[in-house]
Coordinates of C-alpha atoms and ligand atoms in Angstrom, one line a residue:
M1 CA 39.6 -43.5 55.6
K2 CA 40.5 -40.7 53.2
T3 CA 41.0 -41.0 49.5
K4 CA 44.1 -39.6 47.7
E5 CA 42.3 -36.3 47.3
N6 CA 42.2 -36.2 51.1
H7 CA 38.3 -36.8 51.2
K8 CA 36.7 -38.5 54.0
T9 CA 35.3 -41.7 52.7
V10 CA 32.3 -43.3 54.5
I11 CA 32.6 -46.8 56.1
I12 CA 30.3 -49.5 55.0
D13 CA 29.5 -52.6 57.2
W14 CA 26.2 -53.7 55.8
K15 CA 24.9 -55.9 52.9
P16 CA 21.4 -56.0 51.3
N17 CA 19.1 -59.0 52.0
K18 CA 18.7 -60.8 48.8
N19 CA 15.8 -62.8 50.2
L20 CA 13.5 -59.8 50.7
D21 CA 10.9 -58.8 48.1
K22 CA 12.2 -55.3 48.0
P23 CA 14.5 -54.7 45.0
I24 CA 18.2 -54.7 46.0
Y25 CA 18.9 -51.3 44.6
L26 CA 16.2 -49.7 46.7
Q27 CA 17.5 -51.4 49.9
I28 CA 20.8 -49.8 49.1
V29 CA 19.2 -46.4 48.5
E30 CA 17.4 -46.7 51.8
Y31 CA 20.6 -47.8 53.7
I32 CA 22.6 -44.8 52.4
C33 CA 19.7 -42.3 53.0
N34 CA 19.4 -43.6 56.6
K35 CA 23.1 -43.3 57.3
I36 CA 23.0 -39.7 56.1
S37 CA 19.7 -38.8 57.9
N38 CA 21.0 -40.3 61.2
G39 CA 24.0 -38.0 61.0
H40 CA 26.5 -41.0 60.7
W41 CA 27.6 -39.8 57.3
L42 CA 28.2 -36.2 56.9
I43 CA 27.7 -33.8 53.9
G44 CA 31.0 -33.4 52.1
S45 CA 32.0 -37.1 52.7
Y46 CA 32.6 -39.5 49.8
L47 CA 31.2 -43.0 48.9
P48 CA 33.6 -45.6 47.9
S49 CA 34.0 -46.1 44.1
Q50 CA 31.2 -48.1 42.3
R51 CA 33.6 -51.0 41.9
E52 CA 34.3 -51.1 45.7
L53 CA 30.6 -50.6 46.4
S54 CA 29.7 -53.7 44.4
K55 CA 32.2 -55.7 46.3
L56 CA 31.1 -54.3 49.7
F57 CA 27.4 -54.9 49.0
D58 CA 28.1 -58.1 47.2
V59 CA 25.9 -57.1 44.2
N60 CA 26.7 -56.5 40.5
R61 CA 27.7 -53.2 39.1
S62 CA 24.3 -52.6 37.3
T63 CA 22.6 -52.7 40.7
I64 CA 25.0 -50.0 42.0
V65 CA 24.5 -47.9 38.9
S66 CA 20.6 -48.0 39.4
A67 CA 21.1 -47.1 43.2
M68 CA 23.5 -44.2 42.4
D69 CA 21.1 -42.9 39.7
E70 CA 18.2 -42.9 42.2
L71 CA 20.4 -41.1 44.8
V72 CA 21.5 -38.5 42.3
S73 CA 17.9 -37.9 41.2
L74 CA 16.9 -37.3 44.9
G75 CA 19.7 -34.8 45.1
I76 CA 21.6 -36.8 47.8
I77 CA 24.9 -37.4 46.0
E78 CA 26.9 -35.8 43.2
S79 CA 29.3 -37.6 40.9
S80 CA 32.2 -36.1 39.2
F81 CA 34.3 -38.0 36.7
G82 CA 37.4 -39.3 38.4
G83 CA 36.6 -37.2 41.6
G84 CA 34.4 -39.8 43.4
T85 CA 30.8 -39.6 44.6
K86 CA 30.1 -36.9 47.2
I87 CA 27.3 -36.6 49.7
I88 CA 25.8 -33.2 49.0
S89 CA 22.5 -33.1 50.8
N90 CA 20.6 -34.5 53.8
T91 CA 17.4 -32.9 52.7
W92 CA 16.0 -36.5 52.2
S93 CA 16.1 -36.7 56.0
L94 CA 13.9 -33.6 56.2
L95 CA 11.2 -35.3 54.1
I96 CA 11.1 -38.0 56.7
S97 CA 11.5 -36.1 59.9
K98 CA 11.6 -32.4 60.4
E99 CA 13.2 -32.9 63.8
N100 CA 16.5 -34.2 62.5
L101 CA 19.5 -32.3 63.6
D102 CA 22.4 -31.1 61.4
W103 CA 25.2 -32.6 63.3
N104 CA 27.7 -31.2 60.8
K105 CA 27.7 -27.9 62.5
Y106 CA 28.4 -29.4 65.9
V107 CA 31.0 -31.9 64.8
K108 CA 33.1 -29.0 63.3
S109 CA 32.9 -26.8 66.3
G110 CA 34.4 -28.9 69.0
L111 CA 37.7 -27.7 70.7
F112 CA 39.6 -31.0 70.0
K113 CA 41.1 -31.3 66.5
S114 CA 40.6 -34.5 64.4
N115 CA 43.5 -37.0 64.1
N116 CA 45.6 -36.7 61.0
S117 CA 43.9 -38.8 58.3
T118 CA 46.8 -41.4 58.0
I119 CA 46.5 -41.9 61.7
Q120 CA 42.7 -42.4 61.5
T121 CA 43.4 -45.0 58.8
I122 CA 46.0 -46.8 60.9
I123 CA 43.8 -46.9 64.0
K124 CA 41.0 -48.5 62.0
L125 CA 43.1 -51.0 60.1
E126 CA 44.9 -52.2 63.2
F127 CA 41.8 -54.2 64.0
E128 CA 41.6 -55.7 60.6
D129 CA 43.6 -58.4 58.9
Y130 CA 47.0 -56.5 58.3
I131 CA 50.6 -57.2 59.4
R132 CA 51.4 -54.4 61.8
L133 CA 55.0 -53.4 61.0
G134 CA 55.1 -50.2 63.0
T135 CA 52.5 -50.6 65.7
G136 CA 53.1 -49.3 69.2
E137 CA 52.1 -52.3 71.4
L138 CA 53.4 -55.6 72.4
S139 CA 52.3 -58.9 70.6
P140 CA 49.4 -60.3 72.4
G141 CA 51.5 -63.5 72.8
L142 CA 53.7 -61.7 75.1
F143 CA 51.0 -61.0 77.6
P144 CA 51.5 -62.9 80.9
H145 CA 48.2 -64.8 81.1
H146 CA 49.4 -67.1 83.9
M147 CA 50.5 -64.2 86.0
M148 CA 47.2 -62.4 85.4
N149 CA 45.3 -65.6 86.6
K150 CA 47.4 -65.7 89.7
I151 CA 46.7 -62.1 90.5
F152 CA 42.9 -62.4 90.0
N153 CA 42.9 -65.5 92.1
K154 CA 44.7 -63.7 94.9
L155 CA 42.4 -60.6 94.6
S156 CA 39.4 -62.9 94.8
T157 CA 40.4 -64.0 98.3
K158 CA 40.9 -60.4 99.5
A159 CA 38.3 -58.0 100.7
Y160 CA 38.4 -55.2 98.3
S161 CA 35.8 -52.8 96.9
L162 CA 35.6 -51.2 93.4
N163 CA 34.6 -47.8 94.8
Y164 CA 36.4 -44.7 93.6
T165 CA 39.9 -44.4 94.8
E166 CA 41.6 -41.5 96.7
P167 CA 42.0 -38.3 94.4
L168 CA 45.6 -39.1 93.5
G169 CA 45.0 -42.8 93.1
L170 CA 45.2 -45.9 95.2
I171 CA 47.7 -45.2 98.0
D172 CA 49.3 -48.8 97.9
L173 CA 49.9 -48.3 94.2
R174 CA 51.5 -45.0 94.8
I175 CA 53.7 -46.5 97.5
A176 CA 54.7 -49.3 95.2
I177 CA 55.6 -46.8 92.4
S178 CA 57.5 -44.6 94.9
N179 CA 59.6 -47.7 96.0
R180 CA 60.3 -48.7 92.4
L181 CA 61.4 -45.1 91.6
K182 CA 64.1 -45.2 94.4
K183 CA 66.0 -47.6 92.3
L184 CA 66.2 -45.0 89.5
G185 CA 67.5 -42.3 91.9
I186 CA 64.1 -40.6 92.2
N187 CA 62.7 -39.7 95.6
A188 CA 59.0 -39.3 95.3
N189 CA 56.6 -39.3 98.1
P190 CA 53.2 -41.0 97.4
S191 CA 51.7 -37.5 97.6
S192 CA 53.8 -36.3 94.7
I193 CA 52.5 -39.1 92.5
L194 CA 49.2 -38.9 90.5
I195 CA 47.8 -42.1 88.9
T196 CA 46.3 -41.4 85.5
S197 CA 44.2 -43.3 83.1
G198 CA 47.2 -44.0 80.8
S199 CA 50.1 -41.7 80.3
L200 CA 48.3 -40.0 77.4
Q201 CA 46.0 -38.6 80.1
A202 CA 48.9 -37.3 82.0
L203 CA 50.0 -35.3 79.0
Q204 CA 46.5 -34.1 78.4
L205 CA 46.2 -33.0 82.1
I206 CA 49.4 -31.0 81.7
S207 CA 48.2 -29.4 78.4
I208 CA 44.8 -28.3 79.7
S209 CA 45.7 -27.4 83.3
M210 CA 49.0 -25.7 83.2
I211 CA 49.9 -24.3 79.9
K212 CA 48.6 -21.0 78.5
K213 CA 47.3 -20.8 75.0
G214 CA 50.0 -19.5 72.6
S215 CA 52.7 -21.1 74.6
T216 CA 55.4 -23.5 73.1
V217 CA 56.4 -27.0 73.8
F218 CA 59.8 -28.0 72.4
T219 CA 60.3 -31.6 71.5
E220 CA 62.5 -34.0 69.6
D221 CA 62.0 -34.0 65.9
P222 CA 60.6 -36.6 65.2
S223 CA 58.5 -37.3 68.3
Y224 CA 55.5 -39.2 69.4
L225 CA 54.1 -35.9 70.6
K226 CA 53.8 -34.7 67.0
S227 CA 51.4 -37.6 66.3
L228 CA 49.0 -36.3 68.9
E229 CA 46.7 -33.3 68.9
I230 CA 46.7 -32.9 72.6
F231 CA 48.8 -29.8 72.8
Q232 CA 47.7 -28.2 69.5
S233 CA 44.1 -28.7 70.6
A234 CA 44.7 -26.6 73.6
G235 CA 46.2 -23.8 71.5
I236 CA 49.8 -24.7 72.4
N237 CA 52.5 -24.6 69.6
L238 CA 54.8 -27.6 69.1
S239 CA 58.3 -26.9 68.0
G240 CA 60.5 -29.7 66.7
I241 CA 64.2 -29.8 67.6
P242 CA 66.6 -31.9 65.6
M243 CA 68.3 -35.0 67.2
D244 CA 71.6 -36.7 66.7
N245 CA 72.5 -40.1 67.9
E246 CA 73.0 -38.8 71.5
G247 CA 69.6 -37.3 71.7
I248 CA 68.0 -33.9 71.4
K249 CA 70.2 -31.0 70.1
Y250 CA 68.9 -28.9 72.9
W251 CA 71.1 -25.9 72.0
D252 CA 68.9 -25.4 68.9
I253 CA 66.2 -24.2 71.4
N254 CA 68.2 -21.1 72.3
N255 CA 67.2 -19.1 69.1
S256 CA 63.5 -19.8 69.5
L257 CA 63.6 -19.0 73.2
K258 CA 64.9 -15.5 72.3
T259 CA 61.8 -14.8 70.2
I260 CA 59.3 -15.8 72.9
D261 CA 58.0 -13.2 75.4
R262 CA 58.4 -15.4 78.5
N263 CA 56.3 -13.1 80.6
L264 CA 53.4 -13.7 78.3
Y265 CA 53.8 -17.3 77.5
N266 CA 55.1 -20.5 79.0
C267 CA 57.8 -22.8 77.4
L268 CA 58.3 -26.4 78.1
L269 CA 60.4 -29.3 76.8
Y270 CA 58.9 -32.7 76.2
T271 CA 61.4 -35.5 75.8
I272 CA 61.5 -39.3 75.6
P273 CA 65.2 -39.9 76.7
S274 CA 65.2 -43.6 76.6
F275 CA 64.4 -45.7 73.4
Q276 CA 62.6 -42.8 72.0
N277 CA 59.4 -43.1 70.0
P278 CA 59.8 -43.3 67.0
T279 CA 63.6 -43.3 66.5
G280 CA 64.7 -45.8 69.2
T281 CA 67.5 -43.3 70.2
T282 CA 68.7 -43.3 73.9
M283 CA 70.0 -40.0 75.2
T284 CA 73.6 -40.4 76.6
T285 CA 74.5 -39.6 80.2
K286 CA 76.4 -36.5 79.2
R287 CA 73.6 -35.2 76.9
R288 CA 71.2 -35.7 79.8
K289 CA 73.4 -33.7 82.2
D290 CA 73.9 -31.0 79.7
L291 CA 70.3 -30.8 78.7
F292 CA 69.3 -30.6 82.4
E293 CA 71.8 -27.7 83.1
F294 CA 70.6 -25.9 79.9
C295 CA 66.8 -26.2 81.2
K296 CA 67.9 -25.1 84.6
K297 CA 69.6 -22.0 83.3
H298 CA 66.7 -21.1 81.0
Q299 CA 64.0 -22.0 83.5
L300 CA 62.5 -24.4 81.1
P301 CA 60.4 -27.1 82.8
V302 CA 60.7 -30.5 81.4
I303 CA 58.1 -33.3 80.8
E304 CA 60.2 -36.6 80.8
D305 CA 58.3 -39.5 79.2
C306 CA 59.7 -42.8 80.3
A307 CA 57.2 -45.1 78.5
Y308 CA 59.8 -47.5 77.3
S309 CA 62.8 -47.1 79.7
E310 CA 62.3 -50.4 81.5
L311 CA 62.5 -52.3 78.2
W312 CA 66.2 -52.3 77.8
I313 CA 67.8 -55.1 75.8
D314 CA 71.6 -54.6 76.1
E315 CA 72.0 -52.6 79.2
A316 CA 69.9 -50.3 81.4
P317 CA 69.7 -46.8 80.1
P318 CA 71.2 -43.8 82.0
L319 CA 69.3 -42.6 85.0
P320 CA 66.3 -40.4 84.1
L321 CA 66.6 -36.6 84.2
K322 CA 64.2 -36.6 87.2
S323 CA 67.0 -38.2 89.2
M324 CA 69.0 -34.9 89.0
D325 CA 66.1 -32.8 89.9
V326 CA 66.1 -31.2 93.3
N327 CA 64.1 -28.1 92.4
G328 CA 61.0 -29.8 91.0
M329 CA 61.7 -28.8 87.5
V330 CA 60.9 -32.2 85.9
L331 CA 57.4 -33.8 85.5
Y332 CA 58.1 -37.5 85.1
V333 CA 55.5 -39.5 83.2
G334 CA 55.4 -43.3 83.3
T335 CA 53.0 -46.1 82.1
I336 CA 52.6 -49.9 82.0
S337 CA 51.2 -49.8 78.5
K338 CA 54.5 -50.8 76.8
T339 CA 55.6 -53.4 79.3
L340 CA 52.3 -55.0 80.4
A341 CA 49.0 -54.0 79.2
P342 CA 47.8 -50.8 77.5
G343 CA 44.2 -52.0 78.1
L344 CA 44.6 -51.6 81.8
R345 CA 44.9 -47.8 81.1
I346 CA 47.3 -46.9 84.0
G347 CA 50.0 -44.3 83.9
W348 CA 51.4 -41.9 86.4
I349 CA 53.0 -38.5 86.8
I350 CA 55.5 -37.3 89.3
G351 CA 56.1 -33.7 90.2
P352 CA 56.0 -31.1 92.9
E353 CA 53.0 -31.6 95.2
S354 CA 51.3 -28.3 94.3
I355 CA 51.3 -29.4 90.6
I356 CA 50.2 -33.0 91.4
E357 CA 47.4 -31.5 93.4
R358 CA 46.3 -29.2 90.6
L359 CA 46.5 -32.1 88.0
G360 CA 44.6 -34.4 90.4
D361 CA 41.9 -31.8 90.9
V362 CA 41.3 -31.5 87.1
K363 CA 41.5 -35.3 86.7
M364 CA 38.7 -35.6 89.3
Q365 CA 36.6 -33.3 87.2
L366 CA 37.3 -35.3 84.1
D367 CA 36.8 -39.0 85.2
Y368 CA 36.9 -39.2 89.0
G369 CA 40.0 -41.4 89.0
A370 CA 41.5 -44.3 86.9
S371 CA 39.9 -47.8 87.0
S372 CA 40.2 -49.1 90.6
L373 CA 40.3 -52.6 89.4
S374 CA 43.3 -51.8 87.1
Q375 CA 45.0 -50.1 90.0
L376 CA 44.4 -53.1 92.3
V377 CA 45.7 -55.5 89.7
L378 CA 48.9 -53.3 89.0
T379 CA 49.6 -53.0 92.8
E380 CA 49.6 -56.8 93.1
F381 CA 51.9 -57.0 90.0
F382 CA 54.4 -54.8 91.7
E383 CA 54.2 -56.1 95.2
S384 CA 54.3 -59.7 94.3
G385 CA 57.5 -59.4 92.2
L386 CA 55.6 -60.8 89.2
Y387 CA 56.1 -57.5 87.2
D388 CA 59.9 -57.7 87.5
E389 CA 59.8 -61.4 86.6
H390 CA 57.7 -60.5 83.5
L391 CA 60.2 -57.7 82.6
T392 CA 63.0 -60.2 82.6
Y393 CA 61.2 -62.4 80.3
L394 CA 60.2 -59.6 78.1
R395 CA 63.7 -58.3 77.6
K396 CA 64.8 -61.7 76.4
E397 CA 62.0 -61.9 73.9
L398 CA 62.5 -58.4 72.6
K399 CA 66.2 -59.1 72.1
I400 CA 65.3 -62.1 69.9
R401 CA 62.8 -60.0 68.0
R402 CA 65.2 -56.9 67.7
D403 CA 68.0 -59.2 66.4
N404 CA 65.7 -60.8 63.9
A405 CA 64.5 -57.4 62.8
I406 CA 68.1 -56.2 62.2
N407 CA 69.1 -59.4 60.4
S408 CA 66.0 -59.1 58.1
L409 CA 66.9 -55.4 57.3
N410 CA 70.5 -56.5 56.6
E411 CA 69.2 -59.1 54.2
Y412 CA 66.6 -57.1 52.3
F413 CA 67.3 -53.4 52.8
K414 CA 71.1 -53.0 52.6
D415 CA 70.8 -51.1 49.2
L416 CA 67.3 -49.4 50.1
G417 CA 67.8 -47.6 53.4
T418 CA 69.7 -46.9 56.5
W419 CA 68.6 -47.6 60.1
N420 CA 69.7 -47.5 63.7
I421 CA 70.1 -50.4 66.1
P422 CA 68.2 -49.6 69.1
S423 CA 69.3 -51.0 72.6
G424 CA 65.8 -51.3 73.9
G425 CA 62.1 -50.3 73.4
F426 CA 60.2 -51.2 70.2
Y427 CA 61.4 -49.1 67.4
I428 CA 63.7 -48.8 64.4
W429 CA 63.8 -45.7 62.4
L430 CA 64.2 -46.8 58.8
T431 CA 65.2 -44.1 56.4
L432 CA 64.8 -45.0 52.7
K433 CA 67.5 -43.9 50.3
N434 CA 65.2 -43.8 47.4
N435 CA 63.1 -40.7 46.9
I436 CA 59.9 -42.7 46.5
S437 CA 56.6 -41.3 47.6
I438 CA 56.0 -42.6 51.1
D439 CA 52.2 -42.0 50.7
K440 CA 52.3 -44.3 47.7
L441 CA 54.3 -46.8 49.6
F442 CA 51.7 -46.7 52.4
K443 CA 48.9 -47.5 49.9
E444 CA 50.8 -50.1 47.9
S445 CA 51.7 -51.9 51.2
L446 CA 48.1 -51.9 52.2
K447 CA 47.4 -53.8 49.1
E448 CA 49.7 -56.4 50.3
H449 CA 48.1 -56.3 53.7
I450 CA 51.0 -54.6 55.4
L451 CA 50.2 -51.7 57.7
L452 CA 53.1 -49.0 58.0
N453 CA 53.5 -46.2 60.4
I454 CA 55.1 -43.6 58.0
G455 CA 57.6 -41.0 59.3
S456 CA 55.5 -38.0 58.4
I457 CA 53.1 -38.8 61.3
Y458 CA 55.9 -38.0 63.8
S459 CA 58.1 -35.6 62.0
F460 CA 57.9 -31.7 61.6
K461 CA 59.5 -31.9 58.2
A462 CA 59.1 -34.0 55.1
N463 CA 61.1 -37.3 55.3
H464 CA 61.5 -40.7 53.7
S465 CA 61.3 -42.7 56.9
L466 CA 59.2 -45.4 58.5
R467 CA 58.9 -46.3 62.2
I468 CA 59.4 -50.0 62.3
S469 CA 58.4 -52.0 65.4
Y470 CA 59.6 -55.5 66.2
A471 CA 57.5 -55.8 69.2
Y472 CA 54.3 -56.9 67.6
E473 CA 54.7 -59.5 64.8
D474 CA 56.4 -62.8 65.5
C475 CA 60.0 -63.2 63.9
L476 CA 58.8 -65.1 60.8
T477 CA 55.9 -62.9 60.0
F478 CA 58.2 -59.8 60.5
R479 CA 60.9 -61.3 58.2
N480 CA 58.4 -62.2 55.5
A481 CA 56.8 -58.7 55.7
I482 CA 60.2 -57.0 55.4
C483 CA 61.0 -59.1 52.3
K484 CA 57.7 -58.1 50.8
L485 CA 58.1 -54.5 51.7
S486 CA 61.5 -54.5 49.9
K487 CA 59.9 -55.8 46.7
I488 CA 57.1 -53.3 46.8
I489 CA 59.8 -50.5 47.1
R490 CA 61.7 -51.9 44.2
N491 CA 58.5 -52.1 42.1
I492 CA 57.4 -48.5 42.7
S493 CA 61.0 -46.9 42.6
Ligands
LIG501 N1 54.3 -41.9 75.7 C1 54.8 -42.6 74.7 C2 56.2 -42.2 74.3 C3 54.2 -43.5 73.9 O1 54.8 -44.1 72.9 C4 52.8 -43.8 74.3 C5 52.0 -44.8 73.5 N2 52.2 -44.9 72.2 C6 52.2 -43.1 75.4 C7 53.0 -42.1 76.0 C8 50.8 -43.2 75.8 O2 50.6 -44.5 76.3 P1 49.4 -44.9 77.4 O3 48.5 -43.7 77.4 O4 48.8 -46.1 76.9 O5 50.1 -45.0 78.7

């Protein structure tokens, strides 16, 4: 977690033992020193406030004061008025063991960038007692336990192994995906399909295997891609392109394209055309056609992310861009994380065989294939028809939840903001009318045990928006949380 000064605050998950003879303040001093000497807490990070420490350790303030005094005298921490308590030295560790490493140097030198601090906080708090109003997964109650049991029973009667699978993934699964894609107008041989460990890995494979440092990936503004460091960590620039309610305003790419030396650098477009994350927007058929023509004309390859496209509520979205693609210009990315189970960690990427071979080769170097158990389970889900049965159920459930979400917003947010009505997926993009600080709203909501996904995570420019998801919380919890959120906003406006 980071404080308002953007400092990294350490996490405390231990309490002193009041039954020991050792004074409690000394137990605390030892605990803190050990955390630092083990390299778990780094120099430059901060301790929680004394008030929070006394709560976390379940001791009174005077014990904390004694422990802090001791740590200051050892030269381990430094307190500044109003500025928190900072870890300034790990020399204590050297007194104990000269062999201890300074991990700080290593932690800072890896290629991969850290997550944005708000995202780090969200990732942590999603597993604590918070109402998740913007989260990107289905409610656990929507998981089809009985279907899963059926599939495990069936698998238990089959002779299967859990050895590594073929380099591109289990052939039966690739055949099943190829058959499903035909219904979307996509002709993909199993040899042009790579099974990945989640679609996030598909994006990472593209970023590290095919795109030169200094290249540019254009994407909708706001976009899920902006919340990831995958491309930036590979030295690739992300460029946000505005949207309207028909999708990306692709013509805005023109100016940027003119400034890029295409002989030196690659350019790509990443788009989520159906039930976009985070805005819920679905690109119209006309916009898809025009965008495709534009990309063809400018030799701009496309990564089409269809994570949510099966989750339509009102009507099926237009056919994917990939269905227009006869020249292998579109890399199509799919997943079962939003429809079935993110924990299975299965996604796929479809493209020209030469590209799939290259990505498959890099994947083999990274993890030697996605989980074979997950691939077997998913193959059964597809082949048995249970997956489609589950989708039908899910669409009905999501309609109830979407309608409840819109009714709740109509009731409590009419004078506070504007929003779109998505025709599928998980998300509503709520833009607040009031110029309140969204960071303040995030913190005040945490006090009421509401966890928000604020718009700045996804957008390239400052905004007053929130990504609201109706997929996780049940209707009553959602409604009550929206009511509470409206009160928080009124209080801090
Ligand atoms: N694409 C989009 C648009 C997403 O929203 C997500 C998950 N939030 C992913 C890809 C990654 O999902 P996974 O790796 O679980 O398949």
